mmCIF file of C-alpha atoms (C1' of nucleotides) in Angstrom:
data_model
loop_
_atom_site.group_PDB
_atom_site.id
_atom_site.type_symbol
_atom_site.label_atom_id
_atom_site.label_comp_id
_atom_site.label_asym_id
_atom_site.label_seq_id
_atom_site.Cartn_x
_atom_site.Cartn_y
_atom_site.Cartn_z
ATOM 1 C CA MET A 1 112.640 98.643 102.845
ATOM 2 C CA PRO A 2 109.205 97.225 102.606
ATOM 3 C CA GLU A 3 108.462 93.736 103.345
ATOM 4 C CA LEU A 4 105.190 92.016 103.852
ATOM 5 C CA PRO A 5 103.653 94.159 106.470
ATOM 6 C CA GLU A 6 104.478 97.547 104.791
ATOM 7 C CA VAL A 7 103.393 96.269 101.620
ATOM 8 C CA GLU A 8 100.203 95.080 102.947
ATOM 9 C CA THR A 9 99.720 98.441 104.870
ATOM 10 C CA LEU A 10 100.294 100.141 101.360
ATOM 11 C CA ALA A 11 97.687 98.248 99.766
ATOM 12 C CA ARG A 12 95.065 98.674 102.473
ATOM 13 C CA ASP A 13 95.817 102.641 102.441
ATOM 14 C CA LEU A 14 95.476 102.649 98.550
ATOM 15 C CA HIS A 15 92.088 101.370 99.384
ATOM 16 C CA ARG A 16 91.241 103.599 101.728
ATOM 17 C CA ALA A 17 92.256 106.453 99.195
ATOM 18 C CA GLY A 18 89.755 105.392 96.893
ATOM 19 C CA LEU A 19 91.860 103.655 94.334
ATOM 20 C CA VAL A 20 89.286 100.824 93.570
ATOM 21 C CA GLY A 21 86.996 101.899 90.816
ATOM 22 C CA ARG A 22 89.097 104.474 89.264
ATOM 23 C CA THR A 23 90.061 104.315 85.890
ATOM 24 C CA PHE A 24 93.649 104.959 84.200
ATOM 25 C CA THR A 25 93.878 107.485 81.790
ATOM 26 C CA ASP A 26 97.409 107.718 80.810
ATOM 27 C CA ALA A 27 100.839 106.567 81.501
ATOM 28 C CA ALA A 28 104.204 108.374 81.664
ATOM 29 C CA LEU A 29 107.523 107.014 82.495
ATOM 30 C CA LEU A 30 110.353 109.188 83.908
ATOM 31 C CA TRP A 31 112.857 106.428 84.500
ATOM 32 C CA GLU A 32 112.605 103.871 81.529
ATOM 33 C CA ARG A 33 113.892 100.862 83.462
ATOM 34 C CA THR A 34 111.305 101.477 86.075
ATOM 35 C CA LEU A 35 108.849 99.561 83.685
ATOM 36 C CA ASP A 36 109.927 95.822 83.248
ATOM 37 C CA ARG A 37 107.316 94.849 80.849
ATOM 38 C CA PRO A 38 105.684 95.283 78.618
ATOM 39 C CA SER A 39 107.249 98.229 76.608
ATOM 40 C CA LEU A 40 105.950 102.000 77.401
ATOM 41 C CA THR A 41 104.402 101.899 73.912
ATOM 42 C CA GLU A 42 102.262 98.578 74.878
ATOM 43 C CA LEU A 43 101.601 100.144 78.300
ATOM 44 C CA ARG A 44 100.170 103.390 76.864
ATOM 45 C CA ALA A 45 98.093 101.151 74.577
ATOM 46 C CA ARG A 46 96.869 98.740 77.160
ATOM 47 C CA LEU A 47 96.314 100.576 80.537
ATOM 48 C CA PRO A 48 94.078 103.386 79.641
ATOM 49 C CA GLY A 49 90.370 102.564 79.884
ATOM 50 C CA GLN A 50 91.312 99.971 82.426
ATOM 51 C CA ARG A 51 89.546 100.116 85.964
ATOM 52 C CA VAL A 52 90.852 98.979 89.175
ATOM 53 C CA GLU A 53 88.806 96.348 90.492
ATOM 54 C CA GLY A 54 91.207 95.129 93.407
ATOM 55 C CA ILE A 55 94.034 95.736 95.160
ATOM 56 C CA ARG A 56 95.875 92.981 96.759
ATOM 57 C CA ARG A 57 99.390 91.632 98.068
ATOM 58 C CA ARG A 58 101.247 88.709 97.192
ATOM 59 C CA GLY A 59 104.635 88.453 99.060
ATOM 60 C CA LYS A 60 106.131 91.772 98.587
ATOM 61 C CA TYR A 61 104.434 92.579 95.505
ATOM 62 C CA LEU A 62 101.479 94.980 95.241
ATOM 63 C CA ILE A 63 98.907 93.724 92.660
ATOM 64 C CA LEU A 64 96.192 95.846 91.126
ATOM 65 C CA ASP A 65 93.474 93.613 89.412
ATOM 66 C CA LEU A 66 92.316 95.466 86.291
ATOM 67 C CA SER A 67 89.029 95.419 84.165
ATOM 68 C CA ASP A 68 90.435 94.082 81.219
ATOM 69 C CA GLY A 69 91.756 90.954 82.814
ATOM 70 C CA ASP A 70 95.177 92.621 83.259
ATOM 71 C CA THR A 71 97.201 92.822 86.202
ATOM 72 C CA LEU A 72 99.490 95.836 87.293
ATOM 73 C CA ILE A 73 101.873 94.493 89.938
ATOM 74 C CA ILE A 74 104.390 96.886 91.441
ATOM 75 C CA HIS A 75 107.555 96.059 93.488
ATOM 76 C CA LEU A 76 108.997 98.820 95.636
ATOM 77 C CA ARG A 77 112.256 97.082 96.044
ATOM 78 C CA MET A 78 114.574 99.380 98.641
ATOM 79 C CA THR A 79 113.058 102.708 98.255
ATOM 80 C CA GLY A 80 109.823 102.733 96.220
ATOM 81 C CA ARG A 81 106.621 104.465 97.346
ATOM 82 C CA LEU A 82 103.313 104.971 95.967
ATOM 83 C CA ASP A 83 101.215 108.163 96.278
ATOM 84 C CA ILE A 84 98.125 109.569 94.941
ATOM 85 C CA VAL A 85 98.044 113.314 94.490
ATOM 86 C CA PRO A 86 95.881 115.946 92.224
ATOM 87 C CA ALA A 87 97.447 115.941 88.857
ATOM 88 C CA THR A 88 98.282 119.532 89.288
ATOM 89 C CA ASP A 89 100.862 118.993 92.257
ATOM 90 C CA ALA A 90 104.209 119.519 91.456
ATOM 91 C CA VAL A 91 106.516 116.451 90.499
ATOM 92 C CA ASP A 92 108.440 115.236 93.539
ATOM 93 C CA PRO A 93 111.957 114.244 93.180
ATOM 94 C CA HIS A 94 112.780 110.586 92.446
ATOM 95 C CA THR A 95 109.415 110.111 90.462
ATOM 96 C CA ARG A 96 109.870 107.346 87.995
ATOM 97 C CA ALA A 97 106.350 106.800 86.746
ATOM 98 C CA ILE A 98 103.107 108.951 86.796
ATOM 99 C CA LEU A 99 99.572 107.083 86.100
ATOM 100 C CA ALA A 100 96.846 109.322 85.563
ATOM 101 C CA LEU A 101 93.302 108.528 86.779
ATOM 102 C CA ASP A 102 89.908 109.567 85.631
ATOM 103 C CA ASP A 103 89.236 111.759 88.584
ATOM 104 C CA GLY A 104 92.081 114.168 87.977
ATOM 105 C CA SER A 105 94.463 112.403 90.292
ATOM 106 C CA HIS A 106 97.612 110.839 89.756
ATOM 107 C CA LEU A 107 99.148 107.499 91.098
ATOM 108 C CA ARG A 108 102.716 108.400 90.947
ATOM 109 C CA PHE A 109 105.641 105.948 91.709
ATOM 110 C CA ARG A 110 108.711 107.271 93.498
ATOM 111 C CA ASP A 111 111.865 105.519 94.033
ATOM 112 C CA GLN A 112 114.907 107.005 95.039
ATOM 113 C CA ARG A 113 117.347 103.877 94.255
ATOM 114 C CA LYS A 114 115.479 103.261 91.071
ATOM 115 C CA PHE A 115 115.290 99.526 91.847
ATOM 116 C CA GLY A 116 111.569 99.198 91.822
ATOM 117 C CA ARG A 117 109.404 97.483 88.992
ATOM 118 C CA LEU A 118 106.345 97.936 87.462
ATOM 119 C CA TYR A 119 104.742 95.130 85.293
ATOM 120 C CA LEU A 120 101.662 95.042 83.542
ATOM 121 C CA VAL A 121 100.833 91.381 82.688
ATOM 122 C CA ALA A 122 97.857 89.234 81.667
ATOM 123 C CA ASP A 123 98.200 86.749 84.293
ATOM 124 C CA ALA A 124 100.038 87.802 87.670
ATOM 125 C CA ALA A 125 101.118 84.293 88.192
ATOM 126 C CA GLU A 126 104.033 85.084 85.376
ATOM 127 C CA ILE A 127 105.584 87.103 88.240
ATOM 128 C CA THR A 128 104.389 85.348 91.201
ATOM 129 C CA GLU A 129 104.436 81.863 90.415
ATOM 130 C CA LYS A 130 107.930 81.466 91.946
ATOM 131 C CA LEU A 131 106.925 82.667 95.438
ATOM 132 C CA GLY A 132 106.790 80.451 98.326
ATOM 133 C CA PRO A 133 103.613 80.232 100.554
ATOM 134 C CA GLU A 134 102.289 83.152 102.580
ATOM 135 C CA PRO A 135 103.257 83.028 106.260
ATOM 136 C CA ILE A 136 100.372 84.572 107.676
ATOM 137 C CA ASP A 137 97.711 82.565 105.648
ATOM 138 C CA SER A 138 95.513 80.587 107.869
ATOM 139 C CA ASP A 139 96.078 77.427 105.864
ATOM 140 C CA PHE A 140 100.109 77.812 106.425
ATOM 141 C CA THR A 141 100.616 75.359 109.287
ATOM 142 C CA ALA A 142 103.678 74.595 111.165
ATOM 143 C CA ALA A 143 103.717 71.213 109.636
ATOM 144 C CA ASP A 144 103.943 72.968 106.060
ATOM 145 C CA LEU A 145 106.957 74.795 107.483
ATOM 146 C CA ARG A 146 108.343 71.517 108.831
ATOM 147 C CA ALA A 147 107.892 69.808 105.434
ATOM 148 C CA ARG A 148 109.693 72.885 103.699
ATOM 149 C CA LEU A 149 112.652 72.655 106.004
ATOM 150 C CA ALA A 150 113.002 68.829 105.741
ATOM 151 C CA GLY A 151 116.308 67.938 103.911
ATOM 152 C CA ARG A 152 117.383 71.448 103.334
ATOM 153 C CA SER A 153 121.119 72.193 104.732
ATOM 154 C CA ARG A 154 120.623 76.118 104.464
ATOM 155 C CA GLN A 155 121.191 78.581 106.968
ATOM 156 C CA LEU A 156 118.244 79.731 108.326
ATOM 157 C CA LYS A 157 119.006 83.465 107.477
ATOM 158 C CA PRO A 158 119.354 83.143 103.887
ATOM 159 C CA LEU A 159 116.767 80.371 103.733
ATOM 160 C CA LEU A 160 114.055 82.670 105.217
ATOM 161 C CA LEU A 161 115.116 85.617 103.100
ATOM 162 C CA ASP A 162 114.631 83.468 100.141
ATOM 163 C CA GLN A 163 111.023 84.307 98.731
ATOM 164 C CA SER A 164 110.833 81.030 96.900
ATOM 165 C CA PHE A 165 111.047 79.383 100.386
ATOM 166 C CA LEU A 166 108.481 81.723 102.083
ATOM 167 C CA ALA A 167 106.872 84.779 100.687
ATOM 168 C CA GLY A 168 107.542 88.288 102.238
ATOM 169 C CA LEU A 169 110.049 88.138 104.940
ATOM 170 C CA GLY A 170 112.836 90.382 104.746
ATOM 171 C CA ASN A 171 116.007 91.361 106.708
ATOM 172 C CA ILE A 172 114.094 93.131 109.512
ATOM 173 C CA TYR A 173 111.201 90.414 109.944
ATOM 174 C CA VAL A 174 113.634 87.449 109.859
ATOM 175 C CA ASP A 175 115.912 88.859 112.501
ATOM 176 C CA GLU A 176 112.732 89.638 114.679
ATOM 177 C CA ALA A 177 111.369 86.275 114.147
ATOM 178 C CA LEU A 178 114.670 84.214 114.777
ATOM 179 C CA TRP A 179 114.883 86.393 117.889
ATOM 180 C CA HIS A 180 111.243 85.397 119.189
ATOM 181 C CA ALA A 181 112.132 81.757 118.411
ATOM 182 C CA ASN A 182 115.619 81.571 119.968
ATOM 183 C CA LEU A 183 117.215 80.438 117.012
ATOM 184 C CA HIS A 184 120.626 81.303 115.725
ATOM 185 C CA PRO A 185 120.442 82.782 112.170
ATOM 186 C CA LEU A 186 123.127 80.147 111.347
ATOM 187 C CA ARG A 187 121.465 77.160 112.449
ATOM 188 C CA THR A 188 120.620 74.984 109.329
ATOM 189 C CA ALA A 189 117.138 74.153 108.368
ATOM 190 C CA ASP A 190 117.227 70.450 108.745
ATOM 191 C CA SER A 191 118.832 70.699 112.362
ATOM 192 C CA LEU A 192 115.530 72.070 114.004
ATOM 193 C CA ALA A 193 113.564 70.068 116.385
ATOM 194 C CA ASP A 194 109.844 69.850 116.006
ATOM 195 C CA ALA A 195 109.289 72.198 118.954
ATOM 196 C CA GLU A 196 112.003 74.931 117.243
ATOM 197 C CA ILE A 197 109.859 74.678 113.957
ATOM 198 C CA GLU A 198 106.778 75.426 115.802
ATOM 199 C CA ALA A 199 108.640 78.463 117.496
ATOM 200 C CA LEU A 200 109.778 79.736 114.415
ATOM 201 C CA TRP A 201 106.492 79.398 112.540
ATOM 202 C CA GLU A 202 104.902 81.209 115.709
ATOM 203 C CA ALA A 203 107.407 83.709 115.932
ATOM 204 C CA ALA A 204 107.190 84.546 111.885
ATOM 205 C CA ARG A 205 103.328 84.939 112.064
ATOM 206 C CA LEU A 206 103.580 87.049 115.234
ATOM 207 C CA VAL A 207 106.272 89.673 113.995
ATOM 208 C CA LEU A 208 104.275 89.943 110.405
ATOM 209 C CA TRP A 209 100.939 90.391 112.002
ATOM 210 C CA ARG A 210 102.429 93.055 114.633
ATOM 211 C CA GLY A 211 104.312 94.753 111.734
ATOM 212 C CA ILE A 212 100.563 94.997 109.970
ATOM 213 C CA GLY A 213 99.158 96.067 112.892
ATOM 214 C CA ASN A 214 101.553 98.838 113.634
ATOM 215 C CA GLU A 215 101.500 99.902 109.922
ATOM 216 C CA GLY A 216 104.613 98.943 108.926
ATOM 217 C CA THR A 217 108.461 99.612 109.829
ATOM 218 C CA SER A 218 109.586 102.985 108.796
ATOM 219 C CA PHE A 219 113.387 103.854 109.424
ATOM 220 C CA SER A 220 114.042 106.388 106.589
ATOM 221 C CA THR A 221 112.522 105.394 103.062
ATOM 222 C CA TYR A 222 109.550 103.337 104.099
ATOM 223 C CA PHE A 223 106.192 105.487 103.434
ATOM 224 C CA SER A 224 102.865 104.339 102.801
ATOM 225 C CA VAL A 225 100.393 106.570 100.600
ATOM 226 C CA GLY A 226 100.661 110.450 101.424
ATOM 227 C CA GLY A 227 104.086 109.655 103.337
ATOM 228 C CA LYS A 228 102.400 108.016 106.174
ATOM 229 C CA LYS A 229 104.800 106.426 108.588
ATOM 230 C CA GLY A 230 104.364 103.127 110.621
ATOM 231 C CA SER A 231 105.230 102.621 114.026
ATOM 232 C CA ASN A 232 106.578 98.934 114.184
ATOM 233 C CA GLN A 233 110.413 100.410 114.567
ATOM 234 C CA GLU A 234 109.531 100.934 118.159
ATOM 235 C CA ALA A 235 108.243 97.171 118.722
ATOM 236 C CA LEU A 236 111.577 95.511 117.199
ATOM 237 C CA ALA A 237 113.709 93.777 119.789
ATOM 238 C CA VAL A 238 116.995 93.276 118.020
ATOM 239 C CA PHE A 239 116.662 94.852 114.417
ATOM 240 C CA ARG A 240 119.081 97.729 114.374
ATOM 241 C CA ARG A 241 119.645 97.616 117.923
ATOM 242 C CA THR A 242 123.392 96.543 118.109
ATOM 243 C CA GLY A 243 124.599 96.883 121.536
ATOM 244 C CA GLU A 244 121.418 97.400 123.383
ATOM 245 C CA PRO A 245 119.927 95.225 126.056
ATOM 246 C CA CYS A 246 117.931 92.123 124.713
ATOM 247 C CA PRO A 247 114.669 92.736 125.864
ATOM 248 C CA ARG A 248 114.306 89.186 127.350
ATOM 249 C CA CYS A 249 117.588 88.653 129.026
ATOM 250 C CA GLY A 250 119.804 91.892 128.796
ATOM 251 C CA THR A 251 122.546 90.884 126.937
ATOM 252 C CA PRO A 252 123.717 93.407 124.456
ATOM 253 C CA VAL A 253 122.350 92.602 120.793
ATOM 254 C CA GLN A 254 125.200 91.521 118.602
ATOM 255 C CA ARG A 255 125.547 92.224 114.796
ATOM 256 C CA LEU A 256 126.667 89.548 112.227
ATOM 257 C CA VAL A 257 127.109 89.658 108.757
ATOM 258 C CA ILE A 258 125.438 86.718 107.069
ATOM 259 C CA ALA A 259 124.851 86.163 103.448
ATOM 260 C CA GLN A 260 126.057 89.691 102.794
ATOM 261 C CA ARG A 261 123.064 90.952 105.143
ATOM 262 C CA SER A 262 123.444 92.509 108.410
ATOM 263 C CA SER A 263 121.973 90.189 111.120
ATOM 264 C CA HIS A 264 120.900 91.124 114.663
ATOM 265 C CA LEU A 265 120.607 88.609 117.529
ATOM 266 C CA CYS A 266 120.868 87.850 121.165
ATOM 267 C CA PRO A 267 123.813 85.804 121.747
ATOM 268 C CA THR A 268 122.458 84.307 125.106
ATOM 269 C CA CYS A 269 118.815 83.678 123.770
ATOM 270 C CA GLN A 270 119.971 82.567 120.204
ATOM 271 C CA PRO A 271 123.264 80.354 121.073
ATOM 272 C CA LEU A 272 125.386 79.386 118.474
ATOM 273 C CA PRO A 273 124.645 76.194 116.729
ATOM 274 C CA PRO A 274 126.977 73.218 117.324
ATOM 275 C CA PRO A 275 130.246 73.249 115.191
ATOM 276 C CA SER A 276 128.855 70.529 113.178
ATOM 277 C CA ASP A 277 126.342 72.980 111.743
ATOM 278 C CA ILE A 278 128.619 75.571 110.655
ATOM 279 C CA PRO A 279 130.515 74.982 107.473
ATOM 280 C "C1'" DG B 1 136.849 113.622 99.679
ATOM 281 C "C1'" DT B 2 136.431 108.773 101.121
ATOM 282 C "C1'" DC B 3 134.563 104.662 102.701
ATOM 283 C "C1'" DT B 4 130.525 102.127 104.523
ATOM 284 C "C1'" DA B 5 126.047 100.843 105.168
ATOM 285 C "C1'" DT B 6 120.841 100.740 103.442
ATOM 286 C "C1'" DG B 7 114.552 97.548 104.477
ATOM 287 C "C1'" DT B 8 115.632 93.738 97.487
ATOM 288 C "C1'" DT B 9 116.240 90.953 93.814
ATOM 289 C "C1'" DT B 10 118.592 88.574 90.038
ATOM 290 C "C1'" DG B 11 122.444 86.429 87.677
ATOM 291 C "C1'" DC B 12 126.834 84.688 87.400
ATOM 292 C "C1'" DG B 13 130.740 81.569 88.611
ATOM 293 C "C1'" DG B 14 132.294 77.765 91.432
ATOM 294 C "C1'" DT C 1 121.434 72.632 95.749
ATOM 295 C "C1'" DC C 2 124.034 76.064 97.709
ATOM 296 C "C1'" DC C 3 127.217 79.772 98.413
ATOM 297 C "C1'" DG C 4 129.515 84.370 97.591
ATOM 298 C "C1'" DC C 5 129.475 88.157 94.959
ATOM 299 C "C1'" DA C 6 128.325 91.938 92.107
ATOM 300 C "C1'" DA C 7 125.006 94.652 90.117
ATOM 301 C "C1'" DA C 8 121.030 97.625 89.617
ATOM 302 C "C1'" DC C 9 121.420 103.127 92.157
ATOM 303 C "C1'" DA C 10 121.199 107.014 95.637
ATOM 304 C "C1'" DT C 11 121.851 109.007 99.962
ATOM 305 C "C1'" DA C 12 123.500 109.746 104.668
ATOM 306 C "C1'" DG C 13 126.937 109.374 107.948
ATOM 307 C "C1'" DA C 14 131.061 108.445 110.043
#
DNA sequence: GTCTATGTTTGCGG
DNA sequence: TCCGCAAACATAGA
């Protein structure tokens, strides 16, 4: 569910909810594996007393910078969500972790499918160092993208989903970016002409910024703080629109499975690569 | 009831 | 390097 725009929205909403400046007072775990590191014992020793000094995002990771130099990192994976509620509120279903705050509220992590993870580390790089560049950074240029694509034989779809290639794109925004750039997901990285690379760079930034502007894409399981939904699902051109007309040419949107993930595309606007590009 | 799909990531075998 | 597959899980829908 949550990709870069959804996590960015969550970070902004947590900010708006007043999380910065709050101090953690306690931690409880309702599903053991939700905490990746350290141990629960160590978390309960280290987290209380630390104040939230900043909230940021790297790729799909939400990062809370804490006053003792530690970093609390949260990855929502498929179904994770965060809420800030009065400590007296009933505990909702699928709540996996409860972090108590000094104003009598709780930061609660809910996660239906239990894939989400919490990390408390002294150095955020321990978690984020393997990530590729941020596609929406102002210093990420089309030339950077070209350099990263050069000499790669992988298909665009799995490559763009690879977080060590670019950080933050997931299934929705990859399909949307490829449609905007008129590129078939099976094209190989090193087959792109300069103009196509430029178009892909532009398209990725467009769909991500638009996703942020629309406060994320909410199908069924993505919610920001307090259950707030985004509206970007209304702005999608092809994702989950199989059979609907392509907004550009009217051809029915096609669905393929590539790299075990569903892929949506317009067969007219995104022509199949030449056979030499298909293994 | 059964089978399929789901917005993510990681680890394994080839 | 790269690919395919399975697993970590729960739920909705056909």
